[in-house]
């Protein structure tokens, strides 16, 4: 059992509401109880189709100058 404290922040785009019982509508409170999210982490839920939400978020990130972190090289040295 390894407790890493959960993610530092969370964003959820979903078309499903939790009251219908669908897994994609899982609440952040459940994720906190499972240890997947840190209790003090900032969280945002957007009840919207991803084909609408993701282009808006990507455009905002590109416009703000946020750069993608580079992955470490996996090639043998």
JSON list of C-alpha atoms in Angstrom, two decimals:
[
{"chain": "A", "resi": 1, "resn": "UNK", "atom": "CA", "xyz": [0.00, 0.00, 0.00]},
{"chain": "A", "resi": 2, "resn": "UNK", "atom": "CA", "xyz": [1.69, 3.16, -1.22]},
{"chain": "A", "resi": 3, "resn": "UNK", "atom": "CA", "xyz": [0.00, 6.47, -0.37]},
{"chain": "A", "resi": 4, "resn": "UNK", "atom": "CA", "xyz": [1.30, 9.20, -2.68]},
{"chain": "A", "resi": 5, "resn": "UNK", "atom": "CA", "xyz": [-1.27, 11.78, -1.59]},
{"chain": "A", "resi": 6, "resn": "UNK", "atom": "CA", "xyz": [-3.21, 11.97, -4.85]},
{"chain": "A", "resi": 7, "resn": "UNK", "atom": "CA", "xyz": [-3.02, 14.40, -7.75]},
{"chain": "A", "resi": 8, "resn": "UNK", "atom": "CA", "xyz": [-2.20, 18.07, -7.11]},
{"chain": "A", "resi": 9, "resn": "UNK", "atom": "CA", "xyz": [-5.12, 19.30, -9.26]},
{"chain": "A", "resi": 10, "resn": "UNK", "atom": "CA", "xyz": [-7.99, 17.84, -11.29]},
{"chain": "A", "resi": 11, "resn": "UNK", "atom": "CA", "xyz": [-10.10, 18.80, -14.29]},
{"chain": "A", "resi": 12, "resn": "UNK", "atom": "CA", "xyz": [-13.04, 16.68, -15.37]},
{"chain": "A", "resi": 13, "resn": "UNK", "atom": "CA", "xyz": [-15.02, 17.05, -18.59]},
{"chain": "A", "resi": 14, "resn": "UNK", "atom": "CA", "xyz": [-18.10, 14.86, -18.64]},
{"chain": "A", "resi": 15, "resn": "UNK", "atom": "CA", "xyz": [-21.49, 14.65, -20.30]},
{"chain": "A", "resi": 16, "resn": "UNK", "atom": "CA", "xyz": [-22.77, 12.44, -17.47]},
{"chain": "A", "resi": 17, "resn": "UNK", "atom": "CA", "xyz": [-24.15, 13.72, -14.18]},
{"chain": "A", "resi": 18, "resn": "UNK", "atom": "CA", "xyz": [-23.37, 11.71, -11.02]},
{"chain": "A", "resi": 19, "resn": "UNK", "atom": "CA", "xyz": [-27.05, 11.28, -10.10]},
{"chain": "A", "resi": 20, "resn": "UNK", "atom": "CA", "xyz": [-27.52, 8.91, -13.09]},
{"chain": "A", "resi": 21, "resn": "UNK", "atom": "CA", "xyz": [-24.94, 6.51, -11.64]},
{"chain": "A", "resi": 22, "resn": "UNK", "atom": "CA", "xyz": [-22.62, 6.46, -14.65]},
{"chain": "A", "resi": 23, "resn": "UNK", "atom": "CA", "xyz": [-18.92, 5.94, -13.99]},
{"chain": "A", "resi": 24, "resn": "UNK", "atom": "CA", "xyz": [-17.95, 8.93, -16.15]},
{"chain": "A", "resi": 25, "resn": "UNK", "atom": "CA", "xyz": [-19.95, 11.09, -13.76]},
{"chain": "A", "resi": 26, "resn": "UNK", "atom": "CA", "xyz": [-17.82, 10.00, -10.78]},
{"chain": "A", "resi": 27, "resn": "UNK", "atom": "CA", "xyz": [-17.47, 12.82, -8.27]},
{"chain": "A", "resi": 28, "resn": "UNK", "atom": "CA", "xyz": [-14.21, 14.26, -6.97]},
{"chain": "A", "resi": 29, "resn": "UNK", "atom": "CA", "xyz": [-15.33, 13.35, -3.46]},
{"chain": "A", "resi": 30, "resn": "UNK", "atom": "CA", "xyz": [-15.17, 9.68, -4.50]},
{"chain": "A", "resi": 31, "resn": "UNK", "atom": "CA", "xyz": [-11.71, 10.17, -6.00]},
{"chain": "A", "resi": 32, "resn": "UNK", "atom": "CA", "xyz": [-10.54, 11.77, -2.73]},
{"chain": "A", "resi": 33, "resn": "UNK", "atom": "CA", "xyz": [-11.90, 8.83, -0.71]},
{"chain": "A", "resi": 34, "resn": "UNK", "atom": "CA", "xyz": [-9.95, 6.44, -3.00]},
{"chain": "A", "resi": 35, "resn": "UNK", "atom": "CA", "xyz": [-6.75, 8.48, -2.57]},
{"chain": "A", "resi": 36, "resn": "UNK", "atom": "CA", "xyz": [-6.63, 9.49, -6.24]},
{"chain": "A", "resi": 37, "resn": "UNK", "atom": "CA", "xyz": [-7.03, 13.20, -5.49]},
{"chain": "A", "resi": 38, "resn": "UNK", "atom": "CA", "xyz": [-5.49, 15.21, -2.66]},
{"chain": "A", "resi": 39, "resn": "UNK", "atom": "CA", "xyz": [-8.23, 16.69, -0.43]},
{"chain": "A", "resi": 40, "resn": "UNK", "atom": "CA", "xyz": [-6.80, 20.24, -0.70]},
{"chain": "A", "resi": 41, "resn": "UNK", "atom": "CA", "xyz": [-6.22, 20.14, -4.47]},
{"chain": "A", "resi": 42, "resn": "UNK", "atom": "CA", "xyz": [-8.06, 22.60, -6.73]},
{"chain": "A", "resi": 43, "resn": "UNK", "atom": "CA", "xyz": [-10.73, 20.84, -8.82]},
{"chain": "A", "resi": 44, "resn": "UNK", "atom": "CA", "xyz": [-12.93, 21.88, -11.73]},
{"chain": "A", "resi": 45, "resn": "UNK", "atom": "CA", "xyz": [-15.85, 19.97, -13.25]},
{"chain": "A", "resi": 46, "resn": "UNK", "atom": "CA", "xyz": [-17.25, 20.89, -16.63]},
{"chain": "A", "resi": 47, "resn": "UNK", "atom": "CA", "xyz": [-20.50, 19.22, -17.69]},
{"chain": "A", "resi": 48, "resn": "UNK", "atom": "CA", "xyz": [-19.91, 19.51, -21.42]},
{"chain": "A", "resi": 49, "resn": "UNK", "atom": "CA", "xyz": [-18.95, 17.32, -24.37]},
{"chain": "A", "resi": 50, "resn": "UNK", "atom": "CA", "xyz": [-15.17, 17.04, -24.75]},
{"chain": "A", "resi": 51, "resn": "UNK", "atom": "CA", "xyz": [-15.39, 18.03, -28.44]},
{"chain": "A", "resi": 52, "resn": "UNK", "atom": "CA", "xyz": [-16.59, 21.43, -27.24]},
{"chain": "A", "resi": 53, "resn": "UNK", "atom": "CA", "xyz": [-14.52, 21.84, -24.05]},
{"chain": "A", "resi": 54, "resn": "UNK", "atom": "CA", "xyz": [-11.07, 20.59, -25.11]},
{"chain": "A", "resi": 55, "resn": "UNK", "atom": "CA", "xyz": [-10.60, 22.92, -28.11]},
{"chain": "A", "resi": 56, "resn": "UNK", "atom": "CA", "xyz": [-11.50, 25.89, -25.90]},
{"chain": "A", "resi": 57, "resn": "UNK", "atom": "CA", "xyz": [-9.04, 24.81, -23.19]},
{"chain": "A", "resi": 58, "resn": "UNK", "atom": "CA", "xyz": [-6.29, 24.05, -25.73]},
{"chain": "A", "resi": 59, "resn": "UNK", "atom": "CA", "xyz": [-6.77, 27.44, -27.37]},
{"chain": "A", "resi": 60, "resn": "UNK", "atom": "CA", "xyz": [-6.58, 29.16, -24.00]},
{"chain": "A", "resi": 61, "resn": "UNK", "atom": "CA", "xyz": [-3.39, 27.31, -23.04]},
{"chain": "A", "resi": 62, "resn": "UNK", "atom": "CA", "xyz": [-1.72, 28.04, -26.38]},
{"chain": "A", "resi": 63, "resn": "UNK", "atom": "CA", "xyz": [-2.75, 31.70, -26.18]},
{"chain": "A", "resi": 64, "resn": "UNK", "atom": "CA", "xyz": [-1.35, 32.04, -22.66]},
{"chain": "A", "resi": 65, "resn": "UNK", "atom": "CA", "xyz": [2.06, 30.72, -23.69]},
{"chain": "A", "resi": 66, "resn": "UNK", "atom": "CA", "xyz": [1.98, 27.52, -21.63]},
{"chain": "A", "resi": 67, "resn": "UNK", "atom": "CA", "xyz": [4.54, 25.06, -22.98]},
{"chain": "A", "resi": 68, "resn": "UNK", "atom": "CA", "xyz": [4.23, 21.30, -22.84]},
{"chain": "A", "resi": 69, "resn": "UNK", "atom": "CA", "xyz": [6.76, 19.58, -20.59]},
{"chain": "A", "resi": 70, "resn": "UNK", "atom": "CA", "xyz": [9.23, 17.44, -22.49]},
{"chain": "A", "resi": 71, "resn": "UNK", "atom": "CA", "xyz": [9.37, 13.73, -21.75]},
{"chain": "A", "resi": 72, "resn": "UNK", "atom": "CA", "xyz": [12.69, 12.22, -20.74]},
{"chain": "A", "resi": 73, "resn": "UNK", "atom": "CA", "xyz": [14.44, 10.29, -23.49]},
{"chain": "A", "resi": 74, "resn": "UNK", "atom": "CA", "xyz": [13.78, 6.55, -23.40]},
{"chain": "A", "resi": 75, "resn": "UNK", "atom": "CA", "xyz": [16.52, 5.61, -25.84]},
{"chain": "A", "resi": 76, "resn": "UNK", "atom": "CA", "xyz": [19.48, 3.63, -24.46]},
{"chain": "A", "resi": 77, "resn": "UNK", "atom": "CA", "xyz": [22.59, 5.69, -23.81]}
]
